[in-house]
Every structure is written in C-alpha cells, then in structure tokens.
Amino acid sequence: MIFQKANQRLNQAKTPEPFWAKPVPYWYQTLESSANGLTRRIAQQKADGIMTSRAKPAFVKDISLFLTQFKSPLMLLLIGAVLLSAFLGDISDTLIILFILLASGLISFFQELNANKVVEKLQAIITLKSCVIREGAEQEILASQIVPGDILHINAGDIIPADCLLIEANELNVNEASLTGESFPVRKTPETVSESAALAQRTNCLWQGTNVVSGSGKAIIIHTGKDTVFGTVIKSAANVVETSFESGLKKFGFLLMRITLVLSVFILIVNLINHKSLIDSALFSLALAVGMAPELLPAVTTIAMSAGAKRLLNKKVIVKKLNSIQNLGEITLLCTDKTGTITEGVIEIEDIVDPQGNTSDFVKNLSYWNAFFETGYSNPIDEALKQKPVTYDTVPQRIGEIPYDFTRKKLSIAIDTGKEKLLISKGAFAQCLEICTTVRMPDGSIEDISGHRQQIEASFEQFGNKGIRAIAVCYKPISGHDISKADEAAMIFCGFILMKDPVKQGVSGAIHELQQLNIDLKIITGDNKVIARSVAQEIGIENPIVVTGQELLQTDTALLAEKVKQAHIFSEVEPQQKEQIIQALRNTHSVAYMGDGINDVSAINAADVGISVDNATDVAREAADFILLEKNLSVIADGIREGRKTFANTLKYIYISTGSTFGNMCSVAFASLLLPFLPMLPKQILLTNFLTDFPFLAIPSDNVDDEQTALPGKWDMKLIKNYMLVFGIHSSVFDLITFCTLLFYLRLREVRFQTGWFIESIFTELLIFFIIRTRHKFFKSKPSAGITLLSFAALIMTIALPYVPFTKELGFAPLSYTQLMLILLIVATYVITADILKVWFFRKHRIALSEK
C-alpha cells in the first residue's frame, strides 16, 4: 500500500473535474480526439505545451544542487567561521577558510552531479511504455509522452499512466490499492456513473498508478501528470522506506555528532576559563567540530552506490533504487520463480493429446484457436501454440473472450466456425477438470467423465513424473454471442497440451556460486508438485522438500515459519501465498525475491530486495528494486558482490572517521588545554580536514578482499564503538608521543610545533586507510590506483606546505631535516603498530562471533 491514509488524503486533495459523469463522445470533441485517437499533429502540439509548462532549465537544477551542498550543519559551521573571520578583519583566515569551504562544496557537487546522471541514465533504460492509438494505428510510446485525448490500449500487467475514461472493457479488473487502500481488484465497465460517486465507485475510470490485474480494454486519457488524482497527493510522502543501511548510517552519524558537540562545547568553555581569546576559542571549537564530524559520509555512500550501479549495468543489471545496492549485499536468501530463471523459459510443445495420451488433431485445433484469438496478456504458451501447424477450411470468427486470471487459472475463447459456436477453455489441469462433466473419447463420442476421471488424473501425474508440464483443454457448444465466467461449466474434457521447459545450462554452477556467497535458494512456482520435484532433482537438489500451496493453507500459523524454512521448493502456490512465504522467511533471513509476472508483484513488494527482468510486466518492473537485462542467477551473484563491496568500502571511511581522525582531533582538543597556545590553528584544522578528505572520495573505487564479500555486510554498532575506543586510544598514544617529542625533545614552540603536529596528523589519517582497508597485513592487499595516487599527492602537498611562499599566511614554518625525519619515524611506528593491532582486533571479533 503506498498511502496509509489514502482516503483521507484524497478527500483533502483538489477535486478533479467529474469526467466520469460525461459520455465518451463529449470527451472526443473536447480533447480533439476520436475512436482513431489523436492525429500526430495535435498530439505533438499538446506534448510541446506540456513540456513547456514543466520545463526547468538545466542550469537552474545545477545551481540548486550546488547550493544544497552548503545546507548541512557542518557547512553552516564553516560559513559561520568565514563570516566571523571577515568581521574581525582577518583577511588570510577568511580567504583560507572560504577556499576550503568552496573546494569542499565543489568536490561534493561534481561527485553528486555525476551520481545523479548515472541514476538518470539507468532510469531512462527502464522507462515505462504504453500502447496508444494515434491516427487509427497502435503504437508504443513512453508513458511520459502520453497527452490528454490519447486512446490507451491496456492489457493485464499494465500500469495505468494517467487518469482515463473507459471506452470499452473485457473482463477488466484493476488493482486500486495504491489510491484506496483496498487490495481486492475492482471490476471496470464503460457505463457512465453519477457525478457524486465516490472514487471507489467510479467504475468507468482508470487512475494513474493503478495496475491491470486481468482483462483488457480501451480508454481515453483525460488528465496527466500533476492534474491526475495521483498527482494531487504527494506520492513520495509515504513511499520513502528507510533501508537497514540508512538506519545504521543514521545511528552512526548521531553517535559521532553527539560526541563532537559535547567535546567542542567542553573545549570552548575550558579555553574561556583559561582566559584565552573568545574569538580564537570559538573558531577553534568550530574547526574541531568540522574536523571530527564525518561530513564526507553522505558523499562517499552516494558515490559508492553510483559506482556500484555503473559496474552492475556492465553486468546487465539496472539499479532502479540506488540505496537498494546496500540491501542486496545484506541478503542471505534468494527466492525465485522457476520459469526463465531455473528453466529456459522457452516453451516447447512436446505433443497435444487426447485423454488417452494419443496425438489429436481435434485438440490441436481447439488449442490453436484459443491461443490465436487471445487478446490479453501475451504469454509463452500461446506464442508456442501459434507456431504449431493446423489444418482448417476457413478461419473461425472470434465472438468473445474471458481473459485469464490467477483465480480461475484458465482462458476461454468463444468462436463461430460457421457450422457451430464453441467455447474453448485451456488452463491449469485441476481447474479445468473441475468444470467438466463429460469427456471426448478418441472416436469422437462423448461420455460421462466420472468413469474416466481416475485414468485422466493418472495420465496427468505420469506426465509430471517425466518432467513434462501438462495443461488441460476443454470445450462445449454454445448458442449465443455473449459469454461470461458463468458459462465455464458443464464442459467437455478433450485432452492435454504437453510442454517442456528445459533447465538452463549453468544453473547448477550459479547455485554453487550463490552458496559460496552464503546465499540459500528457494524456488516458488505455480507448477504442480511433481514437475517441481523433477526440476529440483535435475539441478542437483538431493531429496528436495516440496511444499504445496494447499499444504500451506492447512498449516497452523505458529508452525508456518518452520515449514517454509525447511522447504526447498514451493509448488502450486497462489499469488497471495507467495507474499505469505516471503514474510515468513523474513523472520530468519534477509530475503530477495525475483519474479516477472502480475502474480509476483506482492512478493516483490514484500521482500527486502525485489528483482525483476526487462521483459516483465509493467507492474512487476515498477515494484522491483533491480531490473535484470538477462534472467540469470549468476548475474544476481554479481549484484550481491557489488552490494557487499559497496558496504565494505563505506565501512572503510567510517573506520577512518572513528579511528585516526577522531583520535587526532580529540588529542588536539585536549592539548589545547595544556599548552599556552593552540596546538593547531583553526585554519590548519580545516586544512587537515580538507587534505585528508579529498583522497577519501576515491574510496568507492577501492578494491575489496574476497573475504569481505563472502558474507553479508551488517551494521554492528558495538564493533564500531569498540573500534573507536581501541584505535582512538592508539591514535592518541602516538599523538602524545608526538606532543612530547615536539615540545620537550625538539623544544619547538608555537608555529613550528603547529607545523609538526599538522604533518603528523595528516600522515597518520591518510596512511591509516591503507591499514584498515583490509583484514590482512596491509602489504598483502592491493589498493586501487585512484586512492593511492590521490593519497600520495596529499602527502606530497603536506610536506611542501611549510616551504611554499605563502606559508606564513597558513601559520606554518619550515622544519629542519632532523625534525621532519623524527616526525616521519613516529608515523612509521604508528603504521606498523596499527597493522598489528588491526589483525588482533578483527581476529578477536571473529572469535567472539563464532562463540555466539
């Protein structure tokens, strides 16, 4: 459900013109349309008018994005520091802080701009399309290009792109839960309704954002975009669901911000008590707050996810929702349908037989005409049947259709052969058999079915044991032209359509690949139990446990979780049962579900990660987080690795923020209480922050060890806090060594002391990355070239700053060779001990996990 209080919001929304109370011809005239649709000229004029009203210059969007880089609390602190320095007339501080502010903003802006372009390109690939009639011809156009007056042709699985008035409908049922909250499909008919009818009673209308469950029809577009009912409520308001990754990120951010705030205020108060300058103390505290906070974290996560999305696109996976990459890395269970994923998804008609299993031209002809005249949702079975050669004198006339739906599980077509009128049904064996009272024998005679039922059921089971899927065909003579579901009774059973859907090559290897990633696999299918077991055995599942939909219905709620946990395959399940299975599995797993049909939508929505394919129904693609351009389990394994890689790289920045960076800033803060001067000037703290953050923007492209992608990435706040404590203390110990060396051994005073501490702080913050990026010894894991080059450049710049012409403006002074070498020796010792400490820390963490 998209809106929890949908009806309330709809009542508050702007009341649209009651187009449901006016006939279709009125709207033909008003919208310059007809039964043949708009002319191309008028359609183009309307489209141009809509684009003009909606257009927003690109530079306006870019400026808006640039300004948003400065609205975070940390950026506002920097702006405050600039204004304060300018007010005091400190030109050098003002220019330096302003440079750091603008440079940080520009870097984040260009990175986010690039990430947004990646998302736009991905969205463009999977843009929804709709079938409209223009100048009497059907054509497929982007849903965004539809204009009022267009004639829309709809089928099962389509998402309605605008508010429409029905022209004609054939057993049309629409899911309007996104607007009304009512999950049961609404039957739609073209009859005009009262002007005062409530939204749920406007049965001649189709609303943007709803989807067709079954049937087909035509409608005229009345309203598009913000003028629709859907557009009058804020769609995004209830559609933003916080992912587990975002939740963990938020908790971590609040943790650091609380510590930063408390520490900064404490330092400010103590400095004032010690009679230090109010202005200097305030600027120092502001700089500390900026230096300690992980202001690059949003940028790093966004860049990491957009980089992951680009890599996934190269592997034929389209990321619809960028933050879902993190969720994909967390999954421990993949549930998938069978057809097209485990099997080829290409239906091969093995034979068409009578009830005794003999090839039958009569049944073949009935099957062919049923498929040939079907106008609803296109499916592989009908396409395969249309390829079978049949013989006929004249082409029958189609006189009616009862579209397929997932409750009846059958499709019925009425034809007039010229000699007789027939109603032909084909569909699931059990559902067809239950509406038959007689059976057609091989010689053409009709007998009561009761004496043959057992033999028919035995034949069906025998087909399944051979791995052959069988659907039933039945028929009966009719007299009239109008047909309905009530006519699907007292039918004559006439035979089976036997089909084969071969198992895909490489499926067993892909399953093994998932197992290496610690991902379990469960198959959910509407096929019968025998077929499901046969497929499971073929892909290497020994002694598969198969649970049917009927068995699930008879299972007590308290026992359901255990039953679904044990099963390998679920067969003969209803669409709503798929959702029930997913919900039960989520109690013990992080679940991804892969499906492509209307019957998969509820399960896709229920899963932690929804996956569909490029040729899926519109509603399935819309519900999914990922779209596969190739329906292949190996592709999903690649996606999971990317998700885990993105999480691992994000965690690297978090470790840097909680270890060396935070330790260094704390050390600087407390050193300010002991020294008669500030250990680093505010502008030096900000410069430290800038020089160390700049290379870290390349973290998303860093290589990740295989061990870090072998298991799902999970937020562990206890681990992060322990890391902060252990490595923060380690960093502070070396800061203390630096402090004593600079002050007591080298006897450096204010400017050179600040210069020495500045160099040590930057070197430790940059080099710690190469330590914590791997759980191995740092020299055994190769970092990416990008972050290596950027870090090296920042280190060179740090060494050079005390010697540049404007060094006095920065508050630095040149150090002697001996002084510099001694500082670098401290840094080298820090790196070696940090690497030893890291190996011990994560080994202890693994032991603690294994003991749980």
Tab-separated table of N, CA and C in Angstrom, residues 16-31 164-167 189-197 202-205 207 220-223:
chain	number	residue	atom	x	y	z
A	16	PRO	N	-11.092	16.802	-8.787
A	16	PRO	CA	-10.950	16.931	-10.239
A	16	PRO	C	-12.307	17.125	-10.911
A	17	GLU	N	-12.267	17.564	-12.162
A	17	GLU	CA	-13.498	17.689	-12.938
A	17	GLU	C	-14.158	16.329	-13.045
A	18	PRO	N	-15.477	16.231	-12.803
A	18	PRO	CA	-16.162	14.922	-12.803
A	18	PRO	C	-16.325	14.343	-14.208
A	19	PHE	N	-15.201	13.965	-14.806
A	19	PHE	CA	-15.246	13.472	-16.194
A	19	PHE	C	-15.971	12.144	-16.308
A	20	TRP	N	-16.097	11.417	-15.171
A	20	TRP	CA	-16.765	10.110	-15.183
A	20	TRP	C	-18.270	10.223	-15.435
A	21	ALA	N	-18.802	11.449	-15.280
A	21	ALA	CA	-20.251	11.632	-15.444
A	21	ALA	C	-20.626	12.066	-16.854
A	22	LYS	N	-19.623	12.231	-17.719
A	22	LYS	CA	-19.890	12.681	-19.086
A	22	LYS	C	-19.539	11.579	-20.076
A	23	PRO	N	-20.282	11.453	-21.167
A	23	PRO	CA	-20.052	10.350	-22.117
A	23	PRO	C	-18.760	10.524	-22.905
A	24	VAL	N	-18.313	9.436	-23.480
A	24	VAL	CA	-17.056	9.437	-24.242
A	24	VAL	C	-17.103	10.407	-25.427
A	25	PRO	N	-18.217	10.465	-26.213
A	25	PRO	CA	-18.236	11.407	-27.349
A	25	PRO	C	-17.968	12.859	-26.935
A	26	TYR	N	-18.437	13.231	-25.743
A	26	TYR	CA	-18.182	14.596	-25.257
A	26	TYR	C	-16.679	14.837	-25.147
A	27	TRP	N	-15.955	13.840	-24.635
A	27	TRP	CA	-14.516	13.993	-24.451
A	27	TRP	C	-13.758	13.883	-25.765
A	28	TYR	N	-14.311	13.137	-26.741
A	28	TYR	CA	-13.718	13.133	-28.084
A	28	TYR	C	-13.677	14.563	-28.631
A	29	GLN	N	-14.823	15.247	-28.490
A	29	GLN	CA	-14.934	16.609	-29.030
A	29	GLN	C	-14.081	17.594	-28.221
A	30	THR	N	-14.148	17.483	-26.907
A	30	THR	CA	-13.426	18.427	-26.038
A	30	THR	C	-11.911	18.320	-26.211
A	31	LEU	N	-11.417	17.085	-26.351
A	31	LEU	CA	-9.976	16.846	-26.411
A	31	LEU	C	-9.466	16.680	-27.841
A	164	CYS	N	-8.017	8.159	-16.813
A	164	CYS	CA	-8.678	7.846	-18.080
A	164	CYS	C	-10.165	7.568	-17.875
A	165	LEU	N	-10.900	7.659	-18.982
A	165	LEU	CA	-12.299	7.258	-19.034
A	165	LEU	C	-12.415	6.057	-19.961
A	166	LEU	N	-13.057	4.987	-19.482
A	166	LEU	CA	-13.140	3.759	-20.271
A	166	LEU	C	-14.007	3.933	-21.513
A	167	ILE	N	-13.549	3.358	-22.601
A	167	ILE	CA	-14.327	3.300	-23.842
A	167	ILE	C	-14.926	1.910	-24.004
A	189	THR	N	-16.190	-1.160	-15.943
A	189	THR	CA	-17.120	-1.200	-17.088
A	189	THR	C	-17.267	0.217	-17.637
A	190	PRO	N	-17.618	0.366	-18.920
A	190	PRO	CA	-17.658	1.707	-19.531
A	190	PRO	C	-18.886	2.546	-19.173
A	191	GLU	N	-19.859	2.019	-18.445
A	191	GLU	CA	-21.093	2.757	-18.186
A	191	GLU	C	-20.827	4.028	-17.369
A	192	THR	N	-21.484	5.117	-17.760
A	192	THR	CA	-21.349	6.401	-17.057
A	192	THR	C	-21.896	6.280	-15.640
A	193	VAL	N	-21.210	6.928	-14.692
A	193	VAL	CA	-21.672	6.893	-13.302
A	193	VAL	C	-22.007	8.300	-12.839
A	194	SER	N	-22.616	8.381	-11.674
A	194	SER	CA	-23.087	9.655	-11.141
A	194	SER	C	-21.928	10.606	-10.858
A	195	GLU	N	-22.197	11.891	-11.029
A	195	GLU	CA	-21.191	12.918	-10.755
A	195	GLU	C	-20.738	12.887	-9.306
A	196	SER	N	-21.635	12.488	-8.391
A	196	SER	CA	-21.323	12.485	-6.961
A	196	SER	C	-20.712	11.176	-6.476
A	197	ALA	N	-20.450	10.244	-7.393
A	197	ALA	CA	-19.905	8.941	-6.991
A	197	ALA	C	-18.536	9.100	-6.341
A	202	ARG	N	-16.327	4.893	-8.995
A	202	ARG	CA	-16.192	5.376	-10.378
A	202	ARG	C	-15.638	4.234	-11.239
A	203	THR	N	-16.491	3.291	-11.520
A	203	THR	CA	-16.066	2.058	-12.190
A	203	THR	C	-15.773	2.250	-13.671
A	204	ASN	N	-16.051	3.432	-14.203
A	204	ASN	CA	-15.725	3.692	-15.612
A	204	ASN	C	-14.428	4.476	-15.760
A	205	CYS	N	-13.699	4.619	-14.648
A	205	CYS	CA	-12.449	5.384	-14.664
A	205	CYS	C	-11.250	4.491	-14.357
A	207	TRP	N	-7.193	5.050	-12.970
A	207	TRP	CA	-6.417	6.094	-12.305
A	207	TRP	C	-4.924	5.849	-12.432
A	220	ILE	N	-9.843	6.661	-22.963
A	220	ILE	CA	-9.352	7.953	-23.439
A	220	ILE	C	-8.685	8.675	-22.273
A	221	ILE	N	-7.492	9.209	-22.519
A	221	ILE	CA	-6.743	9.918	-21.487
A	221	ILE	C	-7.408	11.264	-21.229
A	222	ILE	N	-7.703	11.543	-19.945
A	222	ILE	CA	-8.322	12.819	-19.573
A	222	ILE	C	-7.310	13.740	-18.900
A	223	HIS	N	-6.599	13.223	-17.889
A	223	HIS	CA	-5.643	14.050	-17.156
A	223	HIS	C	-4.295	13.349	-17.093
